[in-house]
Amino acid sequence: MKVATIVGARPQFIKSLPVSNEIRKTAKEVLVHTGQHYDYNMSEVFFKEMGIPEPNYNLNAGSGSQATQTAEILFRLEPVLVNERPDIVIIYGDTNSTLAGALAAAKLHIPVAHVEAGLRSFDKNMPEEINRIIADHISDILFCPTQTAVDNLKSEGITKGVELVGDVMYDAALHFGKLAEKNSSVLERLSLEPKGYMLATIHRASNTDNPENLRVLLGSFAESEQVIVFPIHPRTRKVIADNGLDSLVSGSCIRMVDPVGYIDFLKLEQNASKILTDSGGVQKEAFFFAVPCITLRNTTEWVETVECGWNTLVNIDKDLLLSQIAEFSPAGEPPKLFGDGRASLYIAQCLTTRDQRAENIREEA
Ligand code: UD1
Ligand code: UDP
């Protein structure tokens, strides 16, 4: 079996590694980096520190508007798939790389497997929601992290090819979380004490395309009594610089730093008193490490984390945000919601069994 794995954005490098490691035990993998993310600390650092093999192709699609970026990836990916003729294309999550990967493969009649299928925020203002819906509807195998995801697909009429396997980010966090505990020196480097700081990330279109939202968020952070470590996505850094928002940060409790590698980021998550984020993956990782999460959005696709009390949505409301920063304190232990840490193994087994079935059918014909 020959598998083409399509990745391009930071979280996809993290999601794909455990799956690719399992797949490479029995199948040939062609790794395609779309080039959606390209800064060293948004891309190469993950390949280096997680041991991801050099991609077989880098499409260097780069940044652009929604349509331009998606079209560039489509245009550059098609000849690679025509040339490589994989038996299956695997896509991850909900980015423009996911959508373009799904479209390019489906139009070439190559089966598509979507990892992290079935997620819905029910907010079509998010580019990611559109990417998820289209990718799911043209995928042949849909690997769901949760029962909610399976139910979402069912309500859209998708039941064929749906596999509940658990969450591949949980697999990655279990493995690399242990390495982070032992090997990361980020707390010492940033002079932080365990539970003596909060950790923040912001990059969603809803919080960056409208600089006023970012102004409210940073203004609220600046009133916090604890240090807030803020590894800043390049998109957000640009909006802060272009709109003179640096003045809200300088001299405040906000510690803006460049994006950090995965191992350091996990260590920062594990030891934070609270996490403030609009990221999908970071909401989940907060949950894995039992760190209270305040989500800077009014919807989430990870509804279970809210329902069980470990995540709270604040949208762009200064009073609510400040009160949650002061008071949000879930009790007890988070439940097990994201599988048993072997989602990647189940995905690889499912693809291999499917391939064997196809092989048998070909032999009998
Ligand atoms: C993308 C995904 C989002 C995901 C996020 C992960 C889409 C629609 N969005 O958002 O779902 O949560 O990745 O981080 O696919 N930039 C750089 N250097 C880089 C990458 C980006 O400077 O290496 C800047 C560019 O100015 C670019 C902007 O960030 O225009 C946005 O990058 P883009 O990949 O389009 O979207 P993200 O916000 O990163
Ligand atoms: N992450 C990282 N360094 C950072 C910020 C995030 O390694 O400075 C990791 C984080 O551990 C998680 C993933 O990036 O696994 C989340 O990516 P992001 O927030 O960019 O995207 P989303 O999950 O919202 O799609």
Coordinates of C-alpha atoms and ligand atoms in Angstrom, one line a residue:
M1 CA 0.0 0.0 0.0
K2 CA 1.2 3.5 -0.8
V3 CA -0.1 6.4 1.3
A4 CA 0.2 10.1 0.6
T5 CA 0.1 12.2 3.8
I6 CA -0.7 15.9 3.3
V7 CA 0.4 18.3 5.9
G8 CA 1.1 22.1 5.9
A9 CA 0.2 23.8 9.1
R10 CA 1.8 23.5 12.6
P11 CA -0.9 21.3 14.2
Q12 CA -0.8 18.9 11.3
F13 CA 2.9 18.1 11.8
I14 CA 2.0 17.1 15.4
K15 CA -1.1 15.1 14.4
S16 CA 0.5 13.2 11.6
L17 CA 3.6 12.0 13.3
P18 CA 2.1 9.2 15.4
V19 CA 0.0 8.0 12.5
S20 CA 2.9 8.1 10.0
N21 CA 5.0 6.1 12.5
E22 CA 2.4 3.3 12.5
I23 CA 1.8 3.5 8.8
R24 CA 5.5 3.3 7.9
K25 CA 5.7 -0.1 9.7
T26 CA 3.7 -1.8 6.9
A27 CA 3.3 0.7 4.0
K28 CA 5.1 3.2 1.9
E29 CA 4.4 6.8 2.8
V30 CA 4.9 9.8 0.6
L31 CA 5.0 12.9 2.8
V32 CA 3.8 16.2 1.2
H33 CA 4.3 19.5 3.0
T34 CA 2.1 22.1 1.3
G35 CA 4.2 25.0 2.6
Q36 CA 1.2 26.7 4.3
H37 CA 3.4 27.3 7.3
Y38 CA 7.1 28.1 6.5
D39 CA 8.8 30.1 9.3
Y40 CA 11.4 28.0 11.2
N41 CA 9.4 28.0 14.4
M42 CA 6.1 27.2 12.6
S43 CA 7.4 24.3 10.6
E44 CA 11.0 23.0 10.6
V45 CA 11.3 23.0 14.4
F46 CA 8.6 20.3 14.6
F47 CA 10.4 18.1 12.0
K48 CA 13.6 18.5 13.9
E49 CA 12.5 17.9 17.4
M50 CA 9.8 15.3 16.8
G51 CA 12.0 13.3 14.3
I52 CA 9.6 13.7 11.4
P53 CA 11.3 12.6 8.1
E54 CA 12.1 15.2 5.5
P55 CA 9.0 15.6 3.3
N56 CA 9.2 14.0 -0.1
Y57 CA 7.7 17.2 -1.6
N58 CA 7.4 20.8 -0.4
L59 CA 4.9 22.6 -2.5
N60 CA 5.9 26.0 -1.0
A61 CA 2.4 27.4 -1.4
G62 CA 2.9 30.0 1.3
S63 CA 0.4 32.6 2.5
G64 CA -2.4 34.3 0.7
S65 CA -6.2 34.9 0.9
Q66 CA -8.4 31.9 1.6
A67 CA -9.0 31.3 -2.1
T68 CA -5.4 32.0 -3.3
Q69 CA -3.8 29.7 -0.7
T70 CA -6.3 26.9 -1.3
A71 CA -5.9 27.2 -5.1
E72 CA -2.1 27.3 -4.9
I73 CA -2.0 24.1 -2.9
L74 CA -4.6 22.4 -5.2
F75 CA -2.6 23.5 -8.3
R76 CA 0.7 22.3 -7.0
L77 CA -0.6 19.1 -5.4
E78 CA -2.4 17.6 -8.4
P79 CA 0.8 16.7 -10.4
V80 CA 2.4 15.2 -7.3
L81 CA -0.6 12.9 -6.8
V82 CA -0.8 12.1 -10.6
N83 CA 2.9 11.2 -10.5
E84 CA 2.9 9.2 -7.2
R85 CA -0.5 7.4 -7.7
P86 CA -1.0 6.6 -4.0
D87 CA -3.6 4.1 -2.9
I88 CA -5.0 6.6 -0.4
V89 CA -4.5 10.2 0.6
I90 CA -4.6 11.1 4.3
I91 CA -5.6 14.6 5.4
Y92 CA -5.6 16.1 8.9
G93 CA -7.9 18.6 10.7
D94 CA -9.5 21.6 9.1
T95 CA -7.0 23.9 7.4
N96 CA -6.8 25.1 3.8
S97 CA -4.2 22.3 3.3
T98 CA -6.8 19.8 4.5
L99 CA -9.4 21.1 2.0
A100 CA -7.0 21.3 -0.9
G101 CA -5.7 17.8 -0.2
A102 CA -9.2 16.4 -0.1
L103 CA -10.3 18.1 -3.3
A104 CA -7.2 17.2 -5.3
A105 CA -7.4 13.6 -4.3
A106 CA -11.2 13.2 -4.7
K107 CA -11.1 14.7 -8.2
L108 CA -8.4 12.2 -9.2
H109 CA -10.6 9.4 -7.7
I110 CA -8.0 8.6 -5.1
P111 CA -9.7 7.5 -1.8
V112 CA -9.4 10.1 1.0
A113 CA -9.0 9.4 4.7
H114 CA -9.8 12.3 7.0
V115 CA -8.2 12.2 10.4
E116 CA -10.1 14.3 13.0
A117 CA -13.3 14.0 11.0
G118 CA -16.8 15.0 12.2
L119 CA -15.8 18.1 14.2
R120 CA -18.3 21.0 14.0
S121 CA -18.4 24.4 15.7
F122 CA -21.7 25.2 13.8
D123 CA -20.1 28.6 12.9
K124 CA -19.7 29.0 9.1
N125 CA -17.9 32.3 9.7
M126 CA -14.8 30.2 10.5
P127 CA -12.9 29.1 7.4
E128 CA -12.1 25.9 9.3
E129 CA -15.8 25.0 9.5
I130 CA -16.2 25.2 5.8
N131 CA -13.0 23.1 5.3
R132 CA -14.3 20.5 7.7
I133 CA -17.7 20.1 6.1
I134 CA -16.4 19.8 2.6
A135 CA -13.5 17.5 3.5
D136 CA -15.9 15.2 5.4
H137 CA -18.4 15.0 2.6
I138 CA -15.8 14.0 0.0
S139 CA -13.8 11.6 2.3
D140 CA -14.1 7.8 2.0
I141 CA -12.8 7.0 5.5
L142 CA -13.6 9.3 8.4
F143 CA -11.5 8.8 11.5
C144 CA -13.4 10.4 14.4
P145 CA -11.8 11.4 17.7
T146 CA -15.1 11.3 19.7
Q147 CA -18.6 10.0 19.7
T148 CA -19.8 13.6 19.2
A149 CA -17.9 13.7 15.9
V150 CA -19.6 10.4 14.8
D151 CA -23.0 11.8 15.8
N152 CA -22.3 15.1 13.8
L153 CA -21.5 13.1 10.7
K154 CA -24.6 10.9 11.2
S155 CA -26.8 14.0 11.3
E156 CA -25.4 15.1 8.0
G157 CA -26.1 11.6 6.5
I158 CA -22.6 10.3 6.7
T159 CA -22.4 6.8 8.2
K160 CA -20.3 4.8 5.7
G161 CA -16.6 4.7 6.4
V162 CA -16.9 6.3 9.8
E163 CA -14.4 4.9 12.4
L164 CA -14.3 6.0 16.0
V165 CA -10.6 5.7 16.9
G166 CA -9.8 8.4 19.5
D167 CA -7.7 11.4 19.2
V168 CA -4.2 11.4 17.6
M169 CA -3.2 14.5 19.5
Y170 CA -3.8 12.6 22.7
D171 CA -1.4 9.9 21.4
A172 CA 1.2 12.6 20.6
A173 CA 0.7 14.4 24.0
L174 CA 1.1 11.2 26.0
H175 CA 4.4 10.4 24.3
F176 CA 5.9 13.9 24.0
G177 CA 4.4 15.0 27.3
K178 CA 6.7 12.6 29.1
L179 CA 9.7 13.9 27.1
A180 CA 8.7 17.5 27.9
E181 CA 8.5 16.8 31.6
K182 CA 12.1 15.4 31.5
N183 CA 13.9 17.4 28.9
S184 CA 12.4 20.9 28.5
S185 CA 14.2 23.7 30.2
V186 CA 11.7 26.3 29.1
L187 CA 10.5 27.2 32.7
E188 CA 14.1 27.9 33.7
R189 CA 14.8 29.8 30.5
L190 CA 11.8 32.1 31.0
S191 CA 12.3 32.2 34.8
L192 CA 8.8 30.7 35.5
E193 CA 7.6 28.8 38.5
P194 CA 5.2 25.9 38.1
K195 CA 1.6 27.2 38.4
G196 CA 3.0 30.7 38.7
Y197 CA 1.9 31.9 35.3
M198 CA -0.9 31.5 32.7
L199 CA -0.3 30.5 29.1
A200 CA -2.0 32.3 26.2
T201 CA -2.3 31.8 22.4
I202 CA -4.3 33.8 19.9
H203 CA -4.4 33.3 16.1
R204 CA -8.0 32.8 14.9
A205 CA -9.3 34.9 12.1
S206 CA -12.1 36.1 14.4
N207 CA -9.6 37.5 16.9
T208 CA -7.0 38.9 14.5
D209 CA -8.8 40.1 11.4
N210 CA -10.7 42.5 13.7
P211 CA -8.0 44.3 15.6
E212 CA -10.6 45.7 18.1
N213 CA -11.1 42.1 19.4
L214 CA -7.4 41.7 19.9
R215 CA -7.3 45.1 21.7
V216 CA -10.0 43.9 24.1
L217 CA -8.2 40.6 24.7
L218 CA -4.8 42.1 25.3
G219 CA -6.3 44.9 27.4
S220 CA -7.9 42.2 29.6
F221 CA -4.7 40.1 29.8
A222 CA -2.8 43.2 30.9
E223 CA -5.1 43.6 34.0
S224 CA -4.3 40.0 35.2
E225 CA -2.5 39.6 38.5
Q226 CA -0.4 36.7 37.2
V227 CA 2.2 36.7 34.4
I228 CA 0.8 35.6 31.1
V229 CA 3.2 33.9 28.8
F230 CA 2.2 34.5 25.2
P231 CA 4.0 32.6 22.4
I232 CA 2.8 34.7 19.6
H233 CA 1.6 33.4 16.2
P234 CA 3.1 35.4 13.3
R235 CA -0.3 36.4 12.1
T236 CA -1.1 38.0 15.5
R237 CA 2.3 39.6 15.8
K238 CA 1.6 41.4 12.5
V239 CA -1.8 42.7 13.7
I240 CA -0.3 43.9 17.0
A241 CA 2.5 45.8 15.1
D242 CA 0.2 47.2 12.4
N243 CA -2.3 48.5 14.9
G244 CA 0.0 49.9 17.6
L245 CA -1.2 47.4 20.2
D246 CA 2.3 46.9 21.5
S247 CA 1.6 49.7 24.0
L248 CA -1.0 47.4 25.7
V249 CA 1.7 44.8 26.2
S250 CA 4.9 46.7 27.2
G251 CA 5.4 47.1 30.9
S252 CA 2.4 44.8 31.6
C253 CA 2.2 41.2 33.0
I254 CA 2.1 39.9 29.3
R255 CA 5.3 38.1 28.3
M256 CA 5.3 38.0 24.5
V257 CA 7.7 35.4 23.1
D258 CA 8.2 33.8 19.7
P259 CA 6.3 30.6 19.0
V260 CA 8.1 27.8 20.8
G261 CA 8.7 24.1 19.7
Y262 CA 6.2 21.4 20.7
I263 CA 8.3 20.0 23.6
D264 CA 8.6 23.4 25.2
F265 CA 5.0 24.3 24.6
L266 CA 3.8 21.0 26.2
K267 CA 5.9 21.9 29.3
L268 CA 4.4 25.4 29.4
E269 CA 0.9 23.8 29.2
Q270 CA 1.6 21.2 31.9
N271 CA 2.8 23.9 34.4
A272 CA 0.4 26.7 33.6
S273 CA -2.2 27.7 36.2
K274 CA -4.7 28.4 33.4
I275 CA -4.6 28.4 29.6
L276 CA -6.2 31.2 27.6
T277 CA -6.6 30.3 23.9
D278 CA -8.6 30.3 20.7
S279 CA -6.7 27.3 19.4
G280 CA -8.5 24.0 18.8
G281 CA -5.5 21.8 19.7
V282 CA -4.5 23.9 22.7
Q283 CA -8.0 23.5 24.2
K284 CA -7.6 19.7 24.0
E285 CA -4.0 19.7 25.4
A286 CA -5.2 21.8 28.4
F287 CA -7.8 19.1 29.0
F288 CA -5.2 16.2 28.7
F289 CA -3.0 17.9 31.3
A290 CA -6.0 18.9 33.6
V291 CA -5.3 22.6 33.2
P292 CA -8.4 24.9 33.3
C293 CA -8.9 26.3 29.9
I294 CA -10.6 29.7 29.0
T295 CA -11.5 29.7 25.3
L296 CA -11.4 33.1 23.7
R297 CA -14.3 32.3 21.3
N298 CA -18.1 31.9 21.5
T299 CA -18.1 28.4 20.0
T300 CA -15.9 25.4 20.1
E301 CA -15.8 22.1 18.2
W302 CA -14.5 20.4 21.4
V303 CA -17.8 20.6 23.2
E304 CA -17.1 17.7 25.6
T305 CA -14.4 19.7 27.3
V306 CA -16.9 22.5 28.1
E307 CA -19.7 20.0 29.1
C308 CA -17.5 18.3 31.6
G309 CA -16.5 21.7 33.2
W310 CA -12.8 21.9 32.2
N311 CA -13.2 24.5 29.5
T312 CA -15.2 27.7 29.4
L313 CA -16.1 30.0 26.5
V314 CA -15.8 33.8 27.0
N315 CA -15.8 35.3 23.6
I316 CA -14.6 38.9 23.5
D317 CA -16.1 40.1 26.8
K318 CA -13.7 41.8 29.1
D319 CA -15.7 41.5 32.3
L320 CA -16.4 37.8 31.7
L321 CA -12.8 37.1 30.7
L322 CA -11.4 38.9 33.8
S323 CA -13.9 37.1 36.1
Q324 CA -13.0 33.7 34.6
I325 CA -9.3 34.5 34.9
A326 CA -9.9 35.1 38.6
E327 CA -12.4 32.4 39.3
F328 CA -12.5 29.5 36.8
S329 CA -11.5 26.5 38.8
P330 CA -12.8 23.1 37.7
A331 CA -13.0 20.4 40.4
G332 CA -11.9 16.7 40.4
E333 CA -10.3 14.9 37.5
P334 CA -11.1 15.3 33.9
P335 CA -12.9 12.2 32.4
K336 CA -11.3 10.1 29.7
L337 CA -12.8 11.5 26.5
F338 CA -10.3 11.1 23.7
G339 CA -9.6 7.4 23.5
D340 CA -6.9 5.2 24.9
G341 CA -3.7 6.8 23.4
R342 CA -3.7 4.3 20.5
A343 CA -5.8 6.2 17.9
S344 CA -2.8 6.1 15.5
L345 CA -2.5 2.4 15.8
Y346 CA -6.2 1.9 15.0
I347 CA -6.0 4.1 12.0
A348 CA -3.0 2.2 10.6
Q349 CA -4.7 -1.1 11.3
C350 CA -7.9 0.0 9.6
L351 CA -6.1 1.2 6.5
T352 CA -4.1 -2.0 6.3
T353 CA -7.1 -4.3 6.7
R354 CA -8.9 -2.2 4.1
D355 CA -6.0 -2.6 1.7
Q356 CA -5.8 -6.3 2.3
R357 CA -9.6 -6.6 1.5
A358 CA -9.0 -4.7 -1.7
E359 CA -6.1 -6.9 -2.6
N360 CA -8.2 -10.1 -2.0
I361 CA -11.0 -8.7 -4.1
R362 CA -8.5 -8.0 -6.9
E363 CA -7.1 -11.5 -6.7
E364 CA -10.5 -13.2 -6.8
A365 CA -11.6 -11.1 -9.8
Ligands
UD1_1 C1 -4.0 28.2 9.9 C2 -5.3 27.5 9.7 C3 -5.9 27.3 11.1 C4 -5.0 26.7 12.1 C5 -3.6 27.4 12.1 C6 -2.6 26.7 12.9 C7 -6.6 27.9 7.7 C8 -7.8 28.6 7.1 N1 -6.3 28.3 8.9 O1 -4.3 29.5 10.4 O2 -7.1 26.5 11.0 O3 -5.5 26.7 13.4 O4 -3.1 27.5 10.7 O5 -1.6 27.5 13.4 O6 -6.0 27.0 7.1 N2 2.5 33.4 8.6 C9 3.8 33.7 8.8 N3 4.6 32.6 8.8 C10 4.2 31.3 8.7 C11 2.8 31.1 8.6 C12 2.0 32.2 8.6 O7 4.3 34.8 8.8 O8 5.0 30.4 8.7 C13 1.6 34.6 8.7 C14 1.3 35.2 7.3 O9 1.2 36.6 7.4 C15 -0.1 34.6 6.9 C16 -0.7 34.5 8.3 O10 0.3 34.2 9.2 O11 -0.8 35.3 6.0 C17 -1.8 33.5 8.4 O12 -1.3 32.2 8.1 P1 -2.3 31.0 7.5 O13 -1.6 29.8 7.3 O14 -3.0 31.6 6.3 O15 -3.4 30.9 8.6 P2 -3.2 30.7 10.2 O16 -3.8 31.8 10.9 O17 -1.8 30.2 10.5
UDP2 N1 2.1 24.7 19.7 C1 3.5 24.8 19.7 N2 4.1 26.0 19.9 C2 3.4 27.1 20.1 C3 2.0 27.1 20.1 C4 1.4 25.9 19.8 O1 4.1 23.7 19.5 O2 4.1 28.2 20.3 C5 1.4 23.5 19.4 C6 0.4 23.0 20.4 O3 1.1 22.2 21.4 C7 -0.6 22.2 19.7 C8 -0.6 22.9 18.3 O4 0.6 23.7 18.2 O5 -0.3 20.9 19.5 C9 -1.8 23.8 18.1 O6 -1.6 24.5 16.9 P1 -2.4 25.9 16.6 O7 -2.9 26.5 17.9 O8 -1.5 26.7 15.8 O9 -3.6 25.4 15.7 P2 -5.0 24.8 16.0 O10 -4.9 23.6 16.9 O11 -5.9 25.9 16.5 O12 -5.5 24.4 14.6

